[in-house]
Amino acid sequence: MRVLAIESSCDETAAAIVTDGHCVLSDVVATQTAVHAKYGGVVPELASRNHVVDIVPVVQQALATAGLDWPEVDAIAVTRGPGLVGALLVGLQVAKALAYALNKPLVPVHHLAGHLHAVYLHGPTEPRPAGPAFPHLALAVSGGHTALYRVDASDRVTQIANTRDDAAGEAFDKVARMLGLGYPGGPVVERGARGGDPSAHTFTLPRFKDGGLDFSFSGLKTAVLTVVQRRGALPEGQDLADLLASFQAAAVAQLVDRTVAATQAHGLRDVVLAGGVACNTALREAARAALLPRGGRVHVPPPRWCTDNAAMIAGAAHAAALRLAGAGHDPADRRINASGTWRLTAA
Ligand code: KG4
Ligand code: ZN
């Protein structure tokens, strides 16, 4: 089963073809970073317009790279949300048009189901990763989300913690912006933090009175701003590295603290890190250092499948695509209910 997927929920125009839910035949991402960088964040209207420009060449390149012709594609998948409405619309319209014209099943996929699936992907010449056993814990940590999920099956996912304000990636982006370091903030902050002293500034770990596992990053962002305002000038050199290292350490400490607590509360050993912030080496290392001695296992996709891409969407669509293409299915009804691919329940 070869699924061609389109992802356009934010500022990456992406298309990919994945076979049997895990082997990535092609994976094309046209990033709009340069378009949005001068604004210090994603401008939704510009994102939509650039998706319109990029989507057809990106889809054509995905097909060409995989060495396939249209009849060899068995299903079309597309990110249905969450994301920027105008941006999503572009991918959805192209996916619907392709499914209609080719008479193939159309599978709408929840963006986070894609991020959680990324850990099972591999290239045609790479070994298939063992992947986490069910049930497992997933920390989805990106520019739009910071949440913990208990994953009992690929389509049975329960949210057990969420951010009460900013997402972690958003905090990286906003801190980079306030320090004049550009967009996206995550990679610049990580680079700038190298050689910095993570204990130069003490930022407190937020705790909630109800003892919940929820996250909060707006206080940390304000604390960094307060340091800058007290100095009266933007930090440079070693001062800048120290501030970035301290911020990163505080963000990572919070993510790992909640993740460890959730594994204990739910008796889970396998932990998946997913989403753009999972590229962060300090987070990967801290999660391993905290979980491995407790008998835990940490699964992290390679960086190219942590940030937004269409391969994760194609992979996540596999089971639903199989059902739709299966024998006995009415060919006149080639769509699936939007909730059919991923059921998210609150704890
Ligand atoms: O998953 P993603 O590509 O898009 C969303 O679904 O949001 O995540 C993008 C986010 C951005 O906030 C970016 O700053 C952050 O991931 N990010 C990082 C790193 N690389 C990307 N954050 C921390 N460290 C990184 N190395
Ligand atoms: Zn994402």
CSV table of C-alpha atoms and ligand atoms in Angstrom, one decimal:
chain,number,residue,atom,x,y,z
A,1,MET,CA,0.0,0.0,0.0
A,2,ARG,CA,1.6,3.2,-1.2
A,3,VAL,CA,0.3,6.4,0.3
A,4,LEU,CA,1.0,9.9,-1.0
A,5,ALA,CA,0.6,12.5,1.7
A,6,ILE,CA,0.4,16.3,1.7
A,7,GLU,CA,1.2,18.4,4.8
A,8,SER,CA,0.6,22.2,4.8
A,9,SER,CA,-0.5,23.0,8.3
A,10,CYS,CA,2.1,25.7,9.0
A,11,ASP,CA,5.1,27.0,7.0
A,12,GLU,CA,6.4,23.8,5.4
A,13,THR,CA,4.9,22.6,2.1
A,14,ALA,CA,5.5,18.9,2.1
A,15,ALA,CA,4.6,15.8,0.1
A,16,ALA,CA,5.9,12.2,0.6
A,17,ILE,CA,5.2,8.7,-0.4
A,18,VAL,CA,5.4,5.9,2.2
A,19,THR,CA,4.9,2.2,1.6
A,20,ASP,CA,3.3,0.0,4.2
A,21,GLY,CA,3.2,2.7,6.8
A,22,HIS,CA,6.9,2.9,7.5
A,23,CYS,CA,9.2,2.8,4.4
A,24,VAL,CA,9.7,6.3,3.1
A,25,LEU,CA,10.1,6.3,-0.8
A,26,SER,CA,10.2,10.1,-1.1
A,27,ASP,CA,10.0,13.0,1.3
A,28,VAL,CA,10.0,16.5,-0.1
A,29,VAL,CA,9.8,19.6,2.2
A,30,ALA,CA,9.8,23.2,0.8
A,31,THR,CA,10.3,25.4,3.8
A,32,GLN,CA,9.1,29.0,4.0
A,33,THR,CA,11.5,29.9,6.8
A,34,ALA,CA,13.2,32.7,4.7
A,35,VAL,CA,9.7,34.3,3.9
A,36,HIS,CA,8.7,34.5,7.6
A,37,ALA,CA,12.2,35.1,9.2
A,38,LYS,CA,12.0,38.9,8.8
A,39,TYR,CA,8.7,39.0,10.8
A,40,GLY,CA,10.1,36.8,13.6
A,41,GLY,CA,7.3,34.3,13.2
A,42,VAL,CA,4.9,32.7,10.8
A,43,VAL,CA,2.5,35.2,9.0
A,44,PRO,CA,-0.5,33.1,8.2
A,45,GLU,CA,-1.6,34.8,5.0
A,46,LEU,CA,2.0,34.6,3.5
A,47,ALA,CA,2.1,30.9,4.5
A,48,SER,CA,-1.1,30.2,2.5
A,49,ARG,CA,0.1,32.1,-0.6
A,50,ASN,CA,3.4,30.3,-0.6
A,51,HIS,CA,1.7,26.9,-0.2
A,52,VAL,CA,-0.3,27.7,-3.4
A,53,VAL,CA,3.0,28.4,-5.2
A,54,ASP,CA,4.9,25.4,-3.9
A,55,ILE,CA,2.4,22.6,-3.6
A,56,VAL,CA,2.2,21.3,-7.2
A,57,PRO,CA,6.0,21.2,-7.8
A,58,VAL,CA,6.4,19.6,-4.4
A,59,VAL,CA,3.9,16.8,-5.1
A,60,GLN,CA,5.4,16.2,-8.5
A,61,GLN,CA,8.8,15.9,-7.0
A,62,ALA,CA,7.6,13.4,-4.4
A,63,LEU,CA,6.2,11.2,-7.2
A,64,ALA,CA,9.3,11.6,-9.3
A,65,THR,CA,11.7,10.8,-6.5
A,66,ALA,CA,9.8,7.7,-5.6
A,67,GLY,CA,10.0,6.7,-9.3
A,68,LEU,CA,6.3,6.1,-9.5
A,69,ASP,CA,3.5,6.9,-11.8
A,70,TRP,CA,0.1,8.0,-10.6
A,71,PRO,CA,-1.6,4.6,-11.0
A,72,GLU,CA,0.9,3.2,-8.6
A,73,VAL,CA,-0.2,5.4,-5.8
A,74,ASP,CA,-2.9,3.6,-3.7
A,75,ALA,CA,-4.3,6.3,-1.5
A,76,ILE,CA,-4.0,10.1,-0.8
A,77,ALA,CA,-3.5,11.4,2.7
A,78,VAL,CA,-3.6,14.9,4.0
A,79,THR,CA,-3.2,16.8,7.3
A,80,ARG,CA,-6.7,17.9,8.3
A,81,GLY,CA,-5.6,20.0,11.3
A,82,PRO,CA,-4.8,21.4,13.7
A,83,GLY,CA,-2.9,24.2,12.0
A,84,LEU,CA,-3.4,27.5,10.2
A,85,VAL,CA,-6.8,27.3,8.5
A,86,GLY,CA,-5.7,29.0,5.2
A,87,ALA,CA,-2.6,26.9,5.0
A,88,LEU,CA,-4.4,23.6,5.7
A,89,LEU,CA,-7.0,24.5,3.0
A,90,VAL,CA,-4.4,24.5,0.3
A,91,GLY,CA,-3.2,21.0,1.1
A,92,LEU,CA,-6.7,19.7,1.6
A,93,GLN,CA,-7.9,21.0,-1.8
A,94,VAL,CA,-5.0,19.5,-3.7
A,95,ALA,CA,-5.5,16.2,-1.9
A,96,LYS,CA,-9.2,16.1,-2.6
A,97,ALA,CA,-8.6,17.0,-6.3
A,98,LEU,CA,-6.0,14.2,-6.6
A,99,ALA,CA,-8.2,11.6,-4.8
A,100,TYR,CA,-11.2,12.6,-7.0
A,101,ALA,CA,-9.3,12.6,-10.3
A,102,LEU,CA,-7.4,9.4,-9.6
A,103,ASN,CA,-10.4,7.7,-7.9
A,104,LYS,CA,-8.2,6.8,-4.8
A,105,PRO,CA,-9.2,6.8,-1.1
A,106,LEU,CA,-8.7,10.1,0.7
A,107,VAL,CA,-7.5,9.8,4.3
A,108,PRO,CA,-7.5,13.0,6.5
A,109,VAL,CA,-4.9,12.8,9.3
A,110,HIS,CA,-4.6,14.6,12.6
A,111,HIS,CA,-1.3,16.5,12.6
A,112,LEU,CA,-0.3,15.1,16.0
A,113,ALA,CA,-1.1,11.5,14.9
A,114,GLY,CA,1.6,12.2,12.2
A,115,HIS,CA,4.1,13.5,14.7
A,116,LEU,CA,3.5,10.4,17.0
A,117,HIS,CA,3.9,8.1,14.0
A,118,ALA,CA,7.3,9.5,12.8
A,119,VAL,CA,9.2,7.2,15.2
A,120,TYR,CA,8.3,4.2,13.0
A,121,LEU,CA,9.6,5.6,9.7
A,122,HIS,CA,12.8,4.6,7.9
A,123,GLY,CA,14.4,5.1,4.5
A,124,PRO,CA,14.4,2.3,1.9
A,125,THR,CA,18.1,1.4,2.7
A,126,GLU,CA,17.7,1.8,6.5
A,127,PRO,CA,16.7,-0.9,8.9
A,128,ARG,CA,13.1,-0.7,10.2
A,129,PRO,CA,13.2,0.8,13.8
A,130,ALA,CA,11.9,-1.5,16.5
A,131,GLY,CA,9.6,1.3,17.6
A,132,PRO,CA,7.9,1.6,21.0
A,133,ALA,CA,5.6,-1.1,22.4
A,134,PHE,CA,2.0,-0.3,23.3
A,135,PRO,CA,1.0,1.2,25.6
A,136,HIS,CA,3.6,4.0,25.6
A,137,LEU,CA,4.0,7.6,26.5
A,138,ALA,CA,4.5,10.3,23.9
A,139,LEU,CA,5.8,13.8,24.5
A,140,ALA,CA,4.6,15.9,21.6
A,141,VAL,CA,6.7,19.1,21.7
A,142,SER,CA,6.5,21.6,18.9
A,143,GLY,CA,5.8,25.2,18.0
A,144,GLY,CA,2.1,24.7,18.5
A,145,HIS,CA,1.9,21.9,21.0
A,146,THR,CA,3.4,20.7,24.3
A,147,ALA,CA,1.4,17.7,25.5
A,148,LEU,CA,1.8,14.2,26.9
A,149,TYR,CA,-0.2,11.3,25.5
A,150,ARG,CA,-0.8,7.8,26.6
A,151,VAL,CA,-0.8,5.8,23.4
A,152,ASP,CA,-2.7,2.5,23.8
A,153,ALA,CA,-2.9,1.9,20.0
A,154,SER,CA,-2.1,4.0,17.0
A,155,ASP,CA,-5.8,5.1,17.0
A,156,ARG,CA,-6.3,5.2,20.7
A,157,VAL,CA,-4.5,8.2,22.2
A,158,THR,CA,-5.4,9.9,25.5
A,159,GLN,CA,-4.0,13.3,26.4
A,160,ILE,CA,-2.8,13.3,30.0
A,161,ALA,CA,-1.1,16.7,30.1
A,162,ASN,CA,-1.1,19.9,28.1
A,163,THR,CA,0.5,23.3,28.2
A,164,ARG,CA,-1.5,25.9,30.1
A,165,ASP,CA,-0.1,28.7,28.1
A,166,ASP,CA,2.7,28.7,25.5
A,167,ALA,CA,4.1,25.7,23.7
A,168,ALA,CA,7.8,24.9,24.3
A,169,GLY,CA,8.8,25.6,20.7
A,170,GLU,CA,6.9,28.9,20.9
A,171,ALA,CA,9.0,29.8,24.0
A,172,PHE,CA,12.2,29.0,22.0
A,173,ASP,CA,10.9,31.2,19.2
A,174,LYS,CA,9.9,34.1,21.4
A,175,VAL,CA,13.1,34.1,23.4
A,176,ALA,CA,15.2,34.1,20.1
A,177,ARG,CA,13.0,36.9,18.9
A,178,MET,CA,13.4,39.1,22.0
A,179,LEU,CA,17.2,38.6,21.8
A,180,GLY,CA,17.3,39.5,18.1
A,181,LEU,CA,18.5,36.0,17.0
A,182,GLY,CA,16.0,35.3,14.2
A,183,TYR,CA,13.4,32.6,13.4
A,184,PRO,CA,12.9,29.7,14.0
A,185,GLY,CA,14.3,30.1,17.5
A,186,GLY,CA,14.9,26.5,18.4
A,187,PRO,CA,18.0,25.7,16.3
A,188,VAL,CA,19.5,29.2,17.0
A,189,VAL,CA,19.0,29.0,20.7
A,190,GLU,CA,20.5,25.5,20.7
A,191,ARG,CA,23.5,26.6,18.8
A,192,GLY,CA,23.9,29.8,20.9
A,193,ALA,CA,23.7,27.9,24.1
A,194,ARG,CA,26.8,25.8,23.3
A,195,GLY,CA,29.6,26.9,25.6
A,196,GLY,CA,27.1,28.6,27.9
A,197,ASP,CA,26.7,27.9,31.6
A,198,PRO,CA,23.3,26.4,32.2
A,199,SER,CA,23.5,27.3,35.9
A,200,ALA,CA,24.3,31.0,35.3
A,201,HIS,CA,20.6,32.0,35.8
A,202,THR,CA,18.2,30.1,38.0
A,203,PHE,CA,14.7,29.8,36.5
A,204,THR,CA,12.1,28.1,38.7
A,205,LEU,CA,10.3,24.9,37.6
A,206,PRO,CA,6.6,25.8,37.5
A,207,ARG,CA,4.3,23.7,39.7
A,208,PHE,CA,0.5,23.7,39.8
A,209,LYS,CA,-1.4,23.6,43.1
A,210,ASP,CA,-3.6,20.7,41.8
A,211,GLY,CA,-0.4,18.7,41.3
A,212,GLY,CA,-1.2,18.2,37.6
A,213,LEU,CA,1.4,17.2,35.0
A,214,ASP,CA,0.6,20.3,32.9
A,215,PHE,CA,3.3,22.5,31.4
A,216,SER,CA,3.8,26.2,31.5
A,217,PHE,CA,6.3,28.2,29.5
A,218,SER,CA,5.1,31.8,29.6
A,219,GLY,CA,6.7,32.4,33.0
A,220,LEU,CA,10.1,31.2,31.8
A,221,LYS,CA,9.8,33.5,28.7
A,222,THR,CA,9.0,36.5,31.0
A,223,ALA,CA,11.9,35.6,33.3
A,224,VAL,CA,14.3,35.8,30.4
A,225,LEU,CA,12.8,39.1,29.4
A,226,THR,CA,13.3,40.4,33.0
A,227,VAL,CA,17.0,39.5,32.8
A,228,VAL,CA,17.3,41.4,29.6
A,229,GLN,CA,15.4,44.4,30.9
A,230,ARG,CA,17.4,44.6,34.2
A,231,ARG,CA,20.6,44.8,32.1
A,232,GLY,CA,19.2,47.5,29.9
A,233,ALA,CA,20.9,46.0,26.8
A,234,LEU,CA,20.8,42.8,24.7
A,235,PRO,CA,23.4,40.3,26.1
A,236,GLU,CA,26.3,39.3,23.8
A,237,GLY,CA,29.2,36.8,23.8
A,238,GLN,CA,29.5,34.7,26.9
A,239,ASP,CA,26.6,36.5,28.6
A,240,LEU,CA,24.3,35.6,25.7
A,241,ALA,CA,25.5,31.9,25.7
A,242,ASP,CA,24.9,31.7,29.5
A,243,LEU,CA,21.4,33.1,29.2
A,244,LEU,CA,20.5,30.8,26.3
A,245,ALA,CA,22.0,27.8,28.1
A,246,SER,CA,20.1,28.6,31.3
A,247,PHE,CA,16.8,29.1,29.4
A,248,GLN,CA,17.3,25.8,27.4
A,249,ALA,CA,18.2,23.9,30.6
A,250,ALA,CA,15.0,25.2,32.3
A,251,ALA,CA,12.8,24.3,29.4
A,252,VAL,CA,14.3,20.8,29.1
A,253,ALA,CA,14.1,20.3,32.9
A,254,GLN,CA,10.4,21.0,32.8
A,255,LEU,CA,9.7,18.7,29.9
A,256,VAL,CA,11.7,15.8,31.4
A,257,ASP,CA,10.2,16.4,34.9
A,258,ARG,CA,6.7,15.9,33.6
A,259,THR,CA,7.6,13.1,31.3
A,260,VAL,CA,9.3,11.1,34.1
A,261,ALA,CA,6.3,11.8,36.4
A,262,ALA,CA,3.9,10.6,33.7
A,263,THR,CA,5.8,7.3,33.1
A,264,GLN,CA,5.5,6.7,36.9
A,265,ALA,CA,1.9,7.7,37.2
A,266,HIS,CA,0.9,5.5,34.2
A,267,GLY,CA,3.4,2.6,34.6
A,268,LEU,CA,4.8,3.1,31.1
A,269,ARG,CA,8.4,2.2,30.0
A,270,ASP,CA,8.5,3.3,26.4
A,271,VAL,CA,8.7,7.0,25.7
A,272,VAL,CA,8.4,8.7,22.3
A,273,LEU,CA,9.7,12.3,21.8
A,274,ALA,CA,8.0,13.9,18.8
A,275,GLY,CA,7.7,17.3,17.2
A,276,GLY,CA,10.2,20.0,16.2
A,277,VAL,CA,11.6,20.5,19.8
A,278,ALA,CA,12.5,16.8,19.9
A,279,CYS,CA,15.4,17.8,17.5
A,280,ASN,CA,17.0,19.4,20.6
A,281,THR,CA,20.1,17.5,21.7
A,282,ALA,CA,19.9,18.7,25.3
A,283,LEU,CA,16.3,17.4,25.5
A,284,ARG,CA,17.2,14.0,24.0
A,285,GLU,CA,20.2,13.6,26.3
A,286,ALA,CA,18.3,14.7,29.4
A,287,ALA,CA,15.3,12.4,28.6
A,288,ARG,CA,17.7,9.4,28.2
A,289,ALA,CA,19.7,10.3,31.3
A,290,ALA,CA,16.5,10.5,33.4
A,291,LEU,CA,14.6,7.5,31.9
A,292,LEU,CA,17.2,4.8,31.1
A,293,PRO,CA,18.3,4.3,34.7
A,294,ARG,CA,14.7,3.8,35.6
A,295,GLY,CA,14.4,1.0,33.1
A,296,GLY,CA,12.7,3.2,30.5
A,297,ARG,CA,13.3,3.3,26.7
A,298,VAL,CA,13.4,6.5,24.7
A,299,HIS,CA,12.5,6.6,21.0
A,300,VAL,CA,13.2,9.7,19.0
A,301,PRO,CA,12.8,10.1,15.2
A,302,PRO,CA,15.7,11.5,13.2
A,303,PRO,CA,15.5,15.4,13.1
A,304,ARG,CA,14.1,15.5,9.6
A,305,TRP,CA,11.0,13.6,10.8
A,306,CYS,CA,10.7,15.6,14.1
A,307,THR,CA,9.9,18.8,12.3
A,308,ASP,CA,6.9,19.1,10.0
A,309,ASN,CA,7.0,16.7,7.1
A,310,ALA,CA,4.5,14.6,5.0
A,311,ALA,CA,6.2,11.2,5.5
A,312,MET,CA,4.7,11.1,9.0
A,313,ILE,CA,1.3,11.9,7.6
A,314,ALA,CA,1.5,9.2,5.0
A,315,GLY,CA,2.7,6.6,7.6
A,316,ALA,CA,-0.1,7.5,10.0
A,317,ALA,CA,-2.7,7.1,7.2
A,318,HIS,CA,-1.7,3.6,6.4
A,319,ALA,CA,-4.2,1.6,8.5
A,320,ALA,CA,-7.2,3.8,7.4
A,321,ALA,CA,-6.0,3.7,3.8
A,322,LEU,CA,-5.9,-0.1,3.9
A,323,ARG,CA,-9.5,-0.2,5.4
A,324,LEU,CA,-10.8,2.1,2.7
A,325,ALA,CA,-9.1,0.2,-0.2
A,326,GLY,CA,-10.1,-3.1,1.3
A,327,ALA,CA,-12.2,-5.7,-0.4
A,328,GLY,CA,-15.9,-5.1,-0.1
A,329,HIS,CA,-15.5,-1.4,0.4
A,330,ASP,CA,-18.0,0.6,-1.7
A,331,PRO,CA,-15.9,2.4,-4.3
A,332,ALA,CA,-18.4,5.2,-4.3
A,333,ASP,CA,-17.6,6.0,-0.7
A,334,ARG,CA,-13.9,6.6,-0.6
A,335,ARG,CA,-13.8,9.1,2.2
A,336,ILE,CA,-13.3,8.5,5.9
A,337,ASN,CA,-14.8,10.4,8.7
A,338,ALA,CA,-12.3,12.9,10.0
A,339,SER,CA,-12.2,11.2,13.4
A,340,GLY,CA,-11.7,7.8,11.8
A,341,THR,CA,-7.9,7.9,11.7
A,342,TRP,CA,-7.3,9.1,15.3
A,343,ARG,CA,-9.4,9.3,18.3
A,344,LEU,CA,-8.1,11.7,21.0
A,345,THR,CA,-9.8,11.5,24.4
A,346,ALA,CA,-9.2,13.7,27.4
A,347,ALA,CA,-8.0,11.9,30.5
B,1,KG4,O1,6.9,20.3,14.6
B,1,KG4,P1,7.3,21.6,14.0
B,1,KG4,O2,8.2,21.6,12.8
B,1,KG4,O3,6.1,22.5,13.7
B,1,KG4,C1,4.9,22.5,14.5
B,1,KG4,O4,4.1,21.6,14.4
B,1,KG4,O5,4.9,23.5,15.4
B,1,KG4,O6,8.1,22.4,15.2
B,1,KG4,C2,8.6,23.6,15.1
B,1,KG4,C3,9.1,24.1,16.4
B,1,KG4,C4,9.6,25.6,16.4
B,1,KG4,O7,9.1,26.3,17.5
B,1,KG4,C5,11.1,25.5,16.5
B,1,KG4,O8,11.7,26.6,17.1
B,1,KG4,C6,11.3,24.2,17.3
B,1,KG4,O9,10.3,23.3,16.8
B,1,KG4,N1,12.6,23.6,17.1
B,1,KG4,C7,13.5,23.4,18.1
B,1,KG4,C8,14.6,22.9,17.5
B,1,KG4,N2,14.4,22.7,16.2
B,1,KG4,C9,13.2,23.1,16.0
B,1,KG4,N3,13.4,23.7,19.4
B,1,KG4,C10,14.5,23.5,20.2
B,1,KG4,N4,15.6,23.0,19.7
B,1,KG4,C11,15.8,22.7,18.4
B,1,KG4,N5,16.9,22.2,18.0
B,2,ZN,ZN,4.1,19.9,13.7
